[in-house]
Amino acid sequence: ESHVYKIPGYDLQVGFSNTATGDFEICIDAPTPAFNDDCSLAAVYPVSALSDPSSCITQIGGQVLNSDWPSNDVVTPACWDVNYPQNLWFQFTAQGPDANVSVQPSFGANAQVAIVSFAGGNSCMQGSVSVLACSDDGQLDFQNGLTPGDPYYLLVGFDSDQTGDYCVNIYNPVPPSNDIPCNAAIIT
């Protein structure tokens, strides 16, 4: 025999494999998720940090970066372990065409990272998402794929959906003016 209990937002079914009867206790924990758990709540990566290849940010806007209770939404990149799709979101506006990303957890898990974009300005709409680059080892080197001035998102997850604090570095500097052959500096 089983019984269904209605809790706002949940259906909980309790059953026994035998004919046991009697009292029992149910403990449900509904922790607060990470502040950037949802695409629409993506943490805006500080522009000042995009030009620093060595900083690993642990807070944004006074919020500690942690993977507490993330969920999966919008997309699970192909290089990620499909058994561990939970993710966290960051948003940045490209300064240059290249990006190097590093995510370092303070706990024993590999970070899964991806750079994504949304077509037609449809931010966070499932059908408009494109995964531009993906890695399952916490490091990502993406060359000549970003359009300066366009918004992009960094998606972060961890092996076994582990939780804990981490730091992130998105290195996306403004390229020098002579970065394109037609703008080469004349050497005299």
Coordinates of N, CA, C and O in Angstrom, one line a residue:
E1 N 0.9 -1.2 0.0 CA 0.0 0.0 0.0 C 0.9 1.2 0.0 O 1.9 1.3 0.6
S2 N 0.5 2.3 -0.7 CA 1.2 3.5 -0.7 C 0.2 4.7 -0.5 O -1.0 4.6 -0.8
H3 N 0.8 5.8 0.0 CA 0.0 7.0 0.2 C 0.7 8.1 -0.5 O 1.9 8.2 -0.5
V4 N -0.1 9.1 -1.0 CA 0.4 10.3 -1.6 C 0.1 11.4 -0.7 O -1.0 11.6 -0.3
Y5 N 1.2 12.2 -0.5 CA 1.0 13.4 0.4 C 1.3 14.6 -0.5 O 2.3 14.6 -1.2
K6 N 0.4 15.6 -0.4 CA 0.6 16.8 -1.2 C 1.3 17.9 -0.4 O 0.9 18.2 0.7
I7 N 2.4 18.3 -0.9 CA 3.1 19.4 -0.3 C 3.2 20.5 -1.4 O 3.5 20.1 -2.6
P8 N 2.9 21.7 -1.2 CA 3.0 22.7 -2.2 C 4.2 22.6 -3.1 O 5.3 22.7 -2.6
G9 N 4.0 22.4 -4.4 CA 5.1 22.2 -5.3 C 5.6 20.8 -5.5 O 6.5 20.6 -6.3
Y10 N 5.2 19.9 -4.7 CA 5.7 18.5 -4.7 C 4.6 17.5 -4.5 O 3.6 17.8 -3.9
D11 N 4.8 16.3 -5.0 CA 4.0 15.2 -4.7 C 4.9 14.2 -4.1 O 5.9 13.8 -4.7
L12 N 4.6 13.7 -2.9 CA 5.5 12.7 -2.2 C 4.7 11.5 -2.0 O 3.6 11.5 -1.5
Q13 N 5.2 10.4 -2.6 CA 4.6 9.1 -2.4 C 5.4 8.2 -1.5 O 6.6 8.1 -1.7
V14 N 4.8 7.6 -0.5 CA 5.4 6.7 0.4 C 4.8 5.4 0.3 O 3.6 5.2 0.4
G15 N 5.6 4.4 0.2 CA 5.1 3.0 0.1 C 6.0 2.0 0.8 O 7.2 2.3 1.0
F16 N 5.5 0.9 1.1 CA 6.3 -0.1 1.8 C 6.2 -1.4 1.0 O 5.2 -1.7 0.4
S17 N 7.3 -2.2 1.0 CA 7.3 -3.4 0.3 C 6.7 -4.6 1.0 O 6.6 -5.7 0.5
N18 N 6.2 -4.3 2.2 CA 5.5 -5.3 3.0 C 4.2 -4.7 3.5 O 3.8 -3.6 3.1
T19 N 3.6 -5.3 4.4 CA 2.4 -4.8 5.0 C 2.6 -4.0 6.3 O 1.7 -3.9 7.1
A20 N 3.8 -3.4 6.4 CA 4.1 -2.7 7.6 C 3.1 -1.5 7.9 O 2.6 -0.9 6.9
T21 N 2.8 -1.3 9.1 CA 2.0 -0.2 9.5 C 2.6 0.6 10.6 O 3.5 0.0 11.3
G22 N 2.2 1.8 10.9 CA 2.8 2.5 12.0 C 3.2 3.9 11.6 O 3.1 4.3 10.4
D23 N 3.7 4.6 12.6 CA 4.1 6.0 12.4 C 5.5 6.0 11.7 O 6.3 5.1 11.8
F24 N 5.7 7.0 10.9 CA 7.1 7.3 10.3 C 7.2 8.8 10.2 O 6.3 9.5 10.3
E25 N 8.5 9.2 10.0 CA 8.8 10.6 9.8 C 9.3 10.8 8.5 O 10.0 10.0 7.9
I26 N 9.0 12.0 8.0 CA 9.6 12.4 6.7 C 10.3 13.8 6.9 O 9.7 14.7 7.6
C27 N 11.5 13.9 6.5 CA 12.3 15.1 6.6 C 12.6 15.6 5.2 O 13.2 14.9 4.4
I28 N 12.1 16.8 4.8 CA 12.3 17.4 3.5 C 13.1 18.6 3.7 O 12.7 19.5 4.4
D29 N 14.2 18.7 3.0 CA 15.1 19.9 3.1 C 15.0 20.6 1.8 O 15.1 20.0 0.7
A30 N 14.6 21.9 1.8 CA 14.5 22.7 0.6 C 15.5 23.8 0.7 O 15.2 25.0 1.0
P31 N 16.8 23.5 0.4 CA 17.8 24.6 0.6 C 17.7 25.7 -0.5 O 17.1 25.5 -1.6
T32 N 18.3 26.8 -0.2 CA 18.3 27.9 -1.1 C 19.4 27.6 -2.2 O 20.5 27.3 -1.9
P33 N 19.0 27.7 -3.5 CA 20.0 27.4 -4.5 C 21.0 28.5 -4.7 O 20.8 29.7 -4.2
A34 N 22.0 28.3 -5.4 CA 23.0 29.3 -5.7 C 22.3 30.5 -6.4 O 21.4 30.3 -7.2
F35 N 22.9 31.7 -6.2 CA 22.2 32.9 -6.8 C 22.2 32.9 -8.3 O 21.4 33.6 -8.9
N36 N 23.1 32.2 -8.9 CA 23.2 32.2 -10.4 C 22.8 30.8 -10.9 O 23.3 30.3 -12.0
D37 N 21.8 30.2 -10.3 CA 21.4 28.8 -10.6 C 20.6 28.8 -11.9 O 20.6 27.8 -12.6
D38 N 20.0 29.8 -12.3 CA 19.1 29.9 -13.5 C 19.7 30.8 -14.5 O 20.3 31.8 -14.2
C39 N 19.5 30.4 -15.8 CA 20.1 31.3 -16.9 C 19.6 32.7 -16.7 O 20.4 33.6 -16.9
S40 N 18.3 32.9 -16.4 CA 17.8 34.3 -16.3 C 18.4 35.0 -15.1 O 18.3 36.3 -15.0
L41 N 19.1 34.3 -14.2 CA 19.8 34.9 -13.0 C 21.3 34.9 -13.2 O 22.0 34.9 -12.2
A42 N 21.8 34.8 -14.4 CA 23.2 34.7 -14.6 C 24.0 35.8 -13.9 O 23.6 37.0 -14.0
A43 N 25.1 35.4 -13.3 CA 25.9 36.4 -12.6 C 26.7 37.2 -13.7 O 27.3 36.6 -14.6
V44 N 26.6 38.5 -13.7 CA 27.3 39.3 -14.7 C 28.8 39.4 -14.3 O 29.1 39.9 -13.2
Y45 N 29.7 38.8 -15.1 CA 31.1 38.8 -14.8 C 31.6 40.2 -15.0 O 31.4 40.9 -16.0
P46 N 32.4 40.6 -14.0 CA 32.9 42.0 -14.0 C 33.8 42.3 -15.2 O 34.8 41.6 -15.5
V47 N 33.5 43.4 -15.9 CA 34.3 43.8 -17.1 C 35.7 44.0 -16.8 O 36.6 43.6 -17.5
S48 N 36.0 44.6 -15.6 CA 37.4 44.8 -15.2 C 38.2 43.5 -15.0 O 39.4 43.6 -15.2
A49 N 37.5 42.4 -14.8 CA 38.3 41.1 -14.6 C 38.5 40.4 -15.9 O 39.3 39.5 -16.0
L50 N 37.8 40.8 -17.0 CA 38.0 40.1 -18.3 C 39.4 40.3 -18.9 O 39.8 39.5 -19.7
S51 N 40.1 41.3 -18.5 CA 41.5 41.6 -19.0 C 42.6 41.0 -18.0 O 43.7 41.3 -18.3
D52 N 42.2 40.3 -17.0 CA 43.2 39.8 -16.0 C 43.3 38.3 -16.2 O 42.4 37.5 -15.8
P53 N 44.4 37.8 -16.8 CA 44.5 36.3 -17.0 C 44.8 35.5 -15.7 O 44.7 34.3 -15.8
S54 N 45.1 36.2 -14.6 CA 45.5 35.4 -13.4 C 44.5 35.4 -12.3 O 44.6 34.6 -11.4
S55 N 43.5 36.3 -12.3 CA 42.6 36.4 -11.2 C 41.6 35.3 -11.3 O 41.2 34.9 -12.3
C56 N 41.2 34.7 -10.1 CA 40.2 33.7 -10.1 C 39.2 34.2 -9.1 O 39.4 34.3 -7.9
I57 N 38.1 34.7 -9.6 CA 37.0 35.4 -8.8 C 36.3 34.4 -8.0 O 35.8 33.3 -8.5
T58 N 36.1 34.7 -6.7 CA 35.3 33.9 -5.8 C 34.0 34.5 -5.3 O 33.2 33.8 -4.7
Q59 N 33.8 35.8 -5.7 CA 32.6 36.5 -5.4 C 32.2 37.4 -6.5 O 33.1 38.0 -7.2
I60 N 30.9 37.6 -6.7 CA 30.4 38.6 -7.7 C 29.3 39.3 -7.0 O 28.4 38.7 -6.5
G61 N 29.4 40.6 -7.0 CA 28.4 41.4 -6.3 C 28.1 41.1 -4.9 O 27.0 41.1 -4.4
G62 N 29.2 40.7 -4.2 CA 29.1 40.3 -2.8 C 28.6 38.9 -2.5 O 28.5 38.4 -1.4
Q63 N 28.3 38.2 -3.6 CA 27.7 36.8 -3.5 C 28.9 35.8 -3.7 O 29.6 35.9 -4.7
V64 N 29.1 34.9 -2.8 CA 30.1 33.9 -2.9 C 29.7 32.9 -4.0 O 28.6 32.5 -4.1
L65 N 30.7 32.5 -4.8 CA 30.4 31.6 -5.8 C 30.4 30.2 -5.2 O 31.5 29.7 -4.7
N66 N 29.3 29.5 -5.2 CA 29.2 28.1 -4.8 C 28.2 27.4 -5.6 O 27.4 28.0 -6.3
S67 N 28.3 26.1 -5.7 CA 27.4 25.3 -6.5 C 26.3 24.6 -5.7 O 25.9 23.5 -6.0
D68 N 25.9 25.3 -4.6 CA 24.9 24.8 -3.8 C 23.5 24.6 -4.5 O 23.0 25.6 -5.0
W69 N 23.1 23.4 -4.6 CA 21.8 23.1 -5.2 C 21.5 23.7 -6.5 O 20.4 24.3 -6.7
P70 N 22.4 23.5 -7.5 CA 22.0 23.9 -8.8 C 21.0 23.0 -9.5 O 20.7 21.9 -9.0
S71 N 20.4 23.5 -10.5 CA 19.5 22.7 -11.3 C 19.9 22.7 -12.8 O 20.9 23.3 -13.1
N72 N 19.3 21.9 -13.6 CA 19.6 21.9 -15.0 C 18.5 22.6 -15.7 O 17.3 22.4 -15.5
D73 N 18.8 23.5 -16.6 CA 17.9 24.2 -17.4 C 18.5 24.6 -18.8 O 19.7 24.6 -18.9
V74 N 17.7 24.8 -19.7 CA 18.0 25.3 -21.1 C 18.9 24.3 -21.9 O 18.4 23.9 -22.9
V75 N 20.0 23.9 -21.4 CA 20.9 23.0 -22.2 C 21.9 22.2 -21.4 O 22.3 22.7 -20.3
T76 N 22.2 21.0 -21.8 CA 23.3 20.2 -21.2 C 24.3 20.0 -22.4 O 24.0 19.3 -23.3
P77 N 25.4 20.7 -22.3 CA 26.4 20.6 -23.4 C 26.8 19.1 -23.7 O 26.9 18.3 -22.8
A78 N 27.1 18.8 -24.9 CA 27.4 17.5 -25.4 C 28.6 16.9 -24.7 O 28.7 15.7 -24.5
C79 N 29.6 17.7 -24.3 CA 30.8 17.2 -23.7 C 30.6 16.9 -22.2 O 31.5 16.3 -21.6
W80 N 29.5 17.3 -21.6 CA 29.3 17.0 -20.2 C 28.7 15.6 -20.0 O 28.1 15.0 -20.8
D81 N 29.0 15.1 -18.8 CA 28.4 13.8 -18.4 C 26.9 14.0 -18.2 O 26.5 14.8 -17.4
V82 N 26.1 13.4 -19.1 CA 24.6 13.6 -19.0 C 24.0 13.2 -17.7 O 22.9 13.6 -17.4
N83 N 24.8 12.4 -16.9 CA 24.3 12.0 -15.6 C 24.4 13.1 -14.6 O 23.8 13.0 -13.5
Y84 N 25.2 14.1 -14.9 CA 25.4 15.2 -14.0 C 25.2 16.6 -14.7 O 26.1 17.3 -15.0
P85 N 23.9 16.9 -15.1 CA 23.7 18.1 -15.9 C 23.5 19.4 -15.1 O 23.2 20.4 -15.7
Q86 N 23.6 19.4 -13.8 CA 23.3 20.6 -13.0 C 24.3 21.7 -13.4 O 25.5 21.4 -13.6
N87 N 23.8 23.0 -13.4 CA 24.7 24.0 -13.9 C 24.4 25.3 -13.2 O 23.4 25.6 -12.6
L88 N 25.4 26.2 -13.4 CA 25.4 27.6 -12.9 C 25.7 28.5 -14.1 O 26.4 28.1 -15.0
W89 N 25.3 29.8 -14.0 CA 25.4 30.7 -15.2 C 26.1 32.0 -14.9 O 26.0 32.5 -13.8
F90 N 26.9 32.4 -15.9 CA 27.6 33.7 -15.9 C 27.4 34.3 -17.2 O 27.3 33.6 -18.2
Q91 N 27.3 35.6 -17.2 CA 27.1 36.4 -18.5 C 28.2 37.4 -18.6 O 28.7 38.0 -17.7
F92 N 28.8 37.5 -19.9 CA 29.8 38.5 -20.1 C 29.6 39.0 -21.5 O 29.0 38.4 -22.4
T93 N 30.0 40.3 -21.8 CA 30.0 40.9 -23.1 C 31.4 40.8 -23.6 O 32.3 41.3 -23.0
A94 N 31.5 40.2 -24.8 CA 32.9 40.0 -25.4 C 33.6 41.3 -25.7 O 33.0 42.2 -26.2
Q95 N 34.8 41.3 -25.3 CA 35.7 42.4 -25.6 C 36.6 42.2 -26.8 O 37.0 43.1 -27.5
G96 N 36.8 40.9 -27.0 CA 37.6 40.4 -28.2 C 37.1 39.1 -28.6 O 36.2 38.5 -28.1
P97 N 37.8 38.5 -29.7 CA 37.3 37.3 -30.3 C 37.7 36.0 -29.5 O 37.2 34.9 -29.8
D98 N 38.7 36.1 -28.6 CA 39.2 34.9 -27.9 C 38.8 34.9 -26.4 O 38.7 36.0 -25.8
A99 N 38.6 33.7 -25.9 CA 38.4 33.6 -24.4 C 39.1 32.4 -23.9 O 39.1 31.3 -24.5
N100 N 39.7 32.6 -22.7 CA 40.3 31.5 -22.0 C 39.5 31.4 -20.7 O 39.4 32.4 -20.0
V101 N 39.0 30.3 -20.3 CA 38.2 30.1 -19.1 C 38.9 29.1 -18.2 O 39.4 28.0 -18.7
S102 N 38.9 29.4 -16.9 CA 39.4 28.4 -15.9 C 38.4 28.4 -14.7 O 38.0 29.5 -14.2
V103 N 38.0 27.2 -14.3 CA 37.1 27.1 -13.2 C 37.8 26.1 -12.2 O 38.2 25.0 -12.6
Q104 N 38.0 26.6 -11.0 CA 38.7 25.8 -10.0 C 37.9 25.6 -8.8 O 37.7 26.5 -8.0
P105 N 37.3 24.3 -8.6 CA 36.6 24.1 -7.4 C 37.5 23.9 -6.2 O 38.6 23.4 -6.3
S106 N 36.9 24.2 -5.0 CA 37.7 24.0 -3.8 C 37.4 22.6 -3.2 O 37.9 22.2 -2.1
F107 N 36.7 21.8 -3.9 CA 36.4 20.4 -3.6 C 36.9 19.5 -4.7 O 37.2 19.9 -5.8
G108 N 36.9 18.2 -4.5 CA 37.5 17.3 -5.4 C 36.7 16.9 -6.6 O 36.4 15.7 -6.7
A109 N 36.4 17.8 -7.4 CA 35.6 17.5 -8.6 C 36.2 18.2 -9.8 O 36.7 19.3 -9.7
N110 N 36.0 17.7 -11.0 CA 36.4 18.4 -12.2 C 35.2 19.3 -12.6 O 34.0 18.9 -12.4
A111 N 35.5 20.5 -13.1 CA 34.5 21.4 -13.5 C 34.2 21.1 -15.0 O 35.1 20.8 -15.8
Q112 N 32.9 21.2 -15.3 CA 32.5 21.1 -16.7 C 32.1 22.6 -17.1 O 31.4 23.3 -16.3
V113 N 32.6 23.1 -18.2 CA 32.4 24.4 -18.6 C 32.0 24.5 -20.1 O 32.3 23.6 -20.9
A114 N 31.2 25.5 -20.4 CA 30.8 25.7 -21.8 C 30.5 27.2 -22.0 O 30.0 27.9 -21.1
I115 N 30.8 27.7 -23.2 CA 30.4 29.0 -23.6 C 29.2 28.9 -24.6 O 29.3 28.1 -25.5
V116 N 28.1 29.6 -24.3 CA 26.9 29.5 -25.1 C 26.5 30.9 -25.5 O 26.8 31.9 -24.9
S117 N 25.7 30.9 -26.6 CA 25.1 32.1 -27.1 C 23.6 31.8 -27.4 O 23.3 30.6 -27.6
F118 N 22.9 32.9 -27.5 CA 21.4 32.7 -27.8 C 21.2 33.5 -29.1 O 21.5 34.7 -29.2
A119 N 20.5 32.9 -30.0 CA 20.2 33.6 -31.3 C 19.1 34.6 -31.1 O 18.2 34.5 -30.3
G120 N 19.2 35.7 -31.9 CA 18.2 36.7 -32.0 C 17.9 37.5 -30.7 O 16.9 38.0 -30.5
G121 N 18.9 37.5 -29.8 CA 18.7 38.2 -28.5 C 17.7 37.5 -27.6 O 17.2 38.1 -26.6
N122 N 17.4 36.2 -27.9 CA 16.4 35.5 -27.1 C 17.1 34.8 -25.9 O 17.2 33.6 -25.8
S123 N 17.7 35.6 -25.0 CA 18.5 35.1 -23.9 C 17.6 34.1 -23.1 O 16.5 34.3 -22.8
C124 N 18.3 33.0 -22.8 CA 17.7 31.9 -22.0 C 16.6 31.2 -22.6 O 15.9 30.4 -21.9
M125 N 16.3 31.3 -23.9 CA 15.3 30.5 -24.5 C 15.9 29.2 -25.1 O 16.9 29.3 -25.8
Q126 N 15.3 28.1 -24.7 CA 15.9 26.8 -25.0 C 16.1 26.6 -26.5 O 17.2 26.1 -26.8
G127 N 15.2 26.9 -27.3 CA 15.4 26.7 -28.7 C 16.4 27.5 -29.4 O 16.8 27.3 -30.6
S128 N 16.8 28.6 -28.8 CA 17.8 29.5 -29.4 C 19.2 29.4 -29.0 O 20.0 30.2 -29.4
V129 N 19.5 28.4 -28.2 CA 20.8 28.3 -27.6 C 21.8 27.5 -28.5 O 21.4 26.6 -29.2
S130 N 23.0 28.0 -28.6 CA 24.1 27.4 -29.3 C 25.3 27.2 -28.4 O 25.8 28.2 -27.8
V131 N 25.8 26.0 -28.3 CA 27.0 25.7 -27.5 C 28.2 26.0 -28.4 O 28.4 25.3 -29.4
L132 N 29.0 27.0 -28.1 CA 30.1 27.4 -28.9 C 31.4 26.6 -28.6 O 32.2 26.4 -29.5
A133 N 31.6 26.3 -27.3 CA 32.8 25.6 -26.9 C 32.5 24.9 -25.6 O 31.6 25.3 -24.8
C134 N 33.1 23.8 -25.4 CA 32.8 22.9 -24.2 C 34.0 22.2 -23.7 O 34.9 21.8 -24.5
S135 N 34.1 21.9 -22.4 CA 35.2 21.2 -21.8 C 34.7 20.5 -20.6 O 33.8 21.0 -19.9
D136 N 35.3 19.4 -20.3 CA 34.9 18.7 -19.0 C 36.1 18.6 -18.1 O 36.1 17.8 -17.1
D137 N 37.1 19.5 -18.2 CA 38.2 19.5 -17.3 C 38.5 20.8 -16.6 O 39.5 21.1 -16.1
G138 N 37.5 21.8 -16.7 CA 37.6 23.0 -16.1 C 38.4 24.1 -16.8 O 38.6 25.2 -16.3
Q139 N 38.9 23.7 -18.0 CA 39.7 24.7 -18.8 C 39.1 24.8 -20.2 O 38.7 23.8 -20.7
L140 N 39.1 26.0 -20.7 CA 38.5 26.2 -22.0 C 39.3 27.2 -22.8 O 39.5 28.3 -22.2
D141 N 39.8 27.0 -24.0 CA 40.5 27.9 -24.8 C 39.8 28.0 -26.1 O 39.8 27.1 -26.9
F142 N 39.1 29.1 -26.3 CA 38.2 29.4 -27.4 C 38.8 30.5 -28.2 O 38.8 31.6 -27.8
Q143 N 39.2 30.2 -29.5 CA 39.9 31.2 -30.3 C 39.0 31.7 -31.5 O 38.4 30.8 -32.2
N144 N 39.0 33.0 -31.7 CA 38.4 33.6 -32.9 C 36.9 33.2 -33.1 O 36.4 33.1 -34.2
G145 N 36.2 33.1 -32.0 CA 34.8 32.7 -32.1 C 33.8 33.7 -31.5 O 32.6 33.5 -31.7
L146 N 34.3 34.7 -30.8 CA 33.4 35.6 -30.2 C 33.3 36.9 -31.0 O 34.3 37.4 -31.6
T147 N 32.2 37.6 -31.0 CA 32.0 38.9 -31.6 C 32.1 40.0 -30.6 O 31.2 40.0 -29.7
P148 N 33.1 40.9 -30.6 CA 33.1 41.9 -29.6 C 31.8 42.7 -29.5 O 31.2 43.0 -30.5
G149 N 31.4 42.9 -28.3 CA 30.1 43.6 -28.1 C 28.9 42.7 -27.9 O 27.8 43.2 -27.4
D150 N 29.0 41.5 -28.3 CA 27.9 40.5 -28.1 C 27.9 39.9 -26.8 O 29.0 39.6 -26.2
P151 N 26.7 39.6 -26.3 CA 26.6 38.9 -25.0 C 26.9 37.4 -25.1 O 26.4 36.8 -26.1
Y152 N 27.5 36.8 -24.2 CA 27.8 35.3 -24.1 C 27.6 34.8 -22.7 O 27.6 35.6 -21.7
Y153 N 27.4 33.6 -22.6 CA 27.1 33.0 -21.3 C 28.1 31.9 -21.0 O 28.5 31.1 -21.9
L154 N 28.6 31.8 -19.8 CA 29.5 30.7 -19.4 C 28.6 29.8 -18.5 O 28.0 30.2 -17.5
L155 N 28.6 28.5 -18.8 CA 27.8 27.5 -18.1 C 28.8 26.7 -17.3 O 29.8 26.2 -17.9
V156 N 28.6 26.5 -16.0 CA 29.5 25.7 -15.1 C 28.8 24.6 -14.4 O 27.7 24.9 -13.9
G157 N 29.4 23.5 -14.4 CA 28.8 22.3 -13.6 C 30.0 21.5 -13.1 O 31.2 21.8 -13.4
F158 N 29.7 20.5 -12.3 CA 30.8 19.7 -11.6 C 30.5 18.2 -11.7 O 29.3 17.8 -11.6
D159 N 31.5 17.4 -11.8 CA 31.4 16.0 -11.8 C 30.5 15.6 -10.6 O 30.7 16.1 -9.5
S160 N 29.7 14.6 -10.8 CA 28.8 14.0 -9.8 C 27.9 15.1 -9.1 O 27.4 14.9 -8.1
D161 N 27.7 16.2 -9.8 CA 26.9 17.3 -9.3 C 27.3 17.7 -7.9 O 26.5 18.1 -7.1
Q162 N 28.6 17.6 -7.7 CA 29.1 18.0 -6.3 C 28.9 19.5 -6.0 O 28.8 20.3 -7.0
T163 N 28.8 19.8 -4.8 CA 28.6 21.2 -4.4 C 29.7 21.7 -3.5 O 30.4 20.9 -2.9
G164 N 29.9 23.0 -3.6 CA 30.9 23.7 -2.8 C 31.4 25.0 -3.4 O 30.8 25.3 -4.5
D165 N 32.3 25.6 -2.8 CA 32.8 26.9 -3.4 C 33.8 26.6 -4.5 O 34.4 25.6 -4.6
Y166 N 33.9 27.6 -5.4 CA 34.8 27.5 -6.5 C 35.2 29.0 -6.9 O 34.6 29.9 -6.5
C167 N 36.2 29.1 -7.9 CA 36.5 30.3 -8.4 C 36.5 30.2 -10.0 O 36.6 29.1 -10.5
V168 N 36.3 31.3 -10.6 CA 36.2 31.3 -12.1 C 37.0 32.5 -12.7 O 37.1 33.6 -12.1
N169 N 37.7 32.2 -13.8 CA 38.4 33.3 -14.5 C 37.9 33.2 -16.0 O 38.0 32.1 -16.6
I170 N 37.4 34.3 -16.5 CA 37.1 34.4 -17.9 C 38.1 35.5 -18.4 O 38.0 36.7 -18.0
Y171 N 39.0 35.1 -19.2 CA 40.0 36.0 -19.8 C 39.6 36.3 -21.2 O 39.7 35.4 -22.1
N172 N 39.2 37.5 -21.4 CA 38.7 38.0 -22.8 C 39.1 39.4 -23.0 O 38.3 40.3 -22.9
P173 N 40.4 39.6 -23.2 CA 40.9 41.0 -23.3 C 40.5 41.7 -24.6 O 40.2 41.0 -25.6
V174 N 40.5 43.0 -24.6 CA 40.4 43.8 -25.8 C 41.7 43.5 -26.6 O 42.8 43.7 -26.1
P175 N 41.5 43.1 -27.9 CA 42.7 42.8 -28.7 C 43.5 44.2 -29.0 O 42.8 45.2 -29.1
P176 N 44.8 44.1 -29.2 CA 45.5 45.3 -29.6 C 45.0 45.8 -31.0 O 44.5 45.0 -31.8
S177 N 45.2 47.0 -31.3 CA 44.7 47.6 -32.6 C 45.3 47.0 -33.8 O 44.8 47.0 -34.9
N178 N 46.5 46.4 -33.6 CA 47.2 45.8 -34.8 C 47.1 44.3 -34.8 O 47.9 43.6 -35.3
D179 N 46.0 43.8 -34.2 CA 45.8 42.4 -34.1 C 45.3 41.8 -35.4 O 45.5 40.6 -35.6
I180 N 44.8 42.6 -36.3 CA 44.4 42.1 -37.7 C 45.5 42.5 -38.7 O 46.0 43.7 -38.6
P181 N 45.8 41.6 -39.6 CA 46.9 42.0 -40.6 C 46.7 43.3 -41.3 O 47.7 44.0 -41.5
C182 N 45.5 43.7 -41.6 CA 45.3 45.0 -42.3 C 45.5 46.1 -41.4 O 45.6 47.3 -41.9
N183 N 45.6 45.9 -40.1 CA 45.9 47.0 -39.1 C 47.3 46.9 -38.6 O 47.6 47.4 -37.5
A184 N 48.2 46.2 -39.3 CA 49.5 46.0 -38.8 C 50.3 47.3 -38.5 O 50.1 48.2 -39.3
A185 N 51.0 47.3 -37.5 CA 51.9 48.4 -37.2 C 53.1 48.4 -38.1 O 53.7 47.4 -38.3
I186 N 53.4 49.6 -38.6 CA 54.5 49.7 -39.5 C 55.8 49.9 -38.7 O 55.9 50.7 -37.8
I187 N 56.8 49.0 -38.9 CA 58.0 49.0 -38.2 C 59.0 49.9 -39.0 O 59.2 49.6 -40.2
T188 N 59.6 50.8 -38.4 CA 60.5 51.7 -39.2 C 61.9 51.5 -38.6 O 62.2 51.1 -37.5

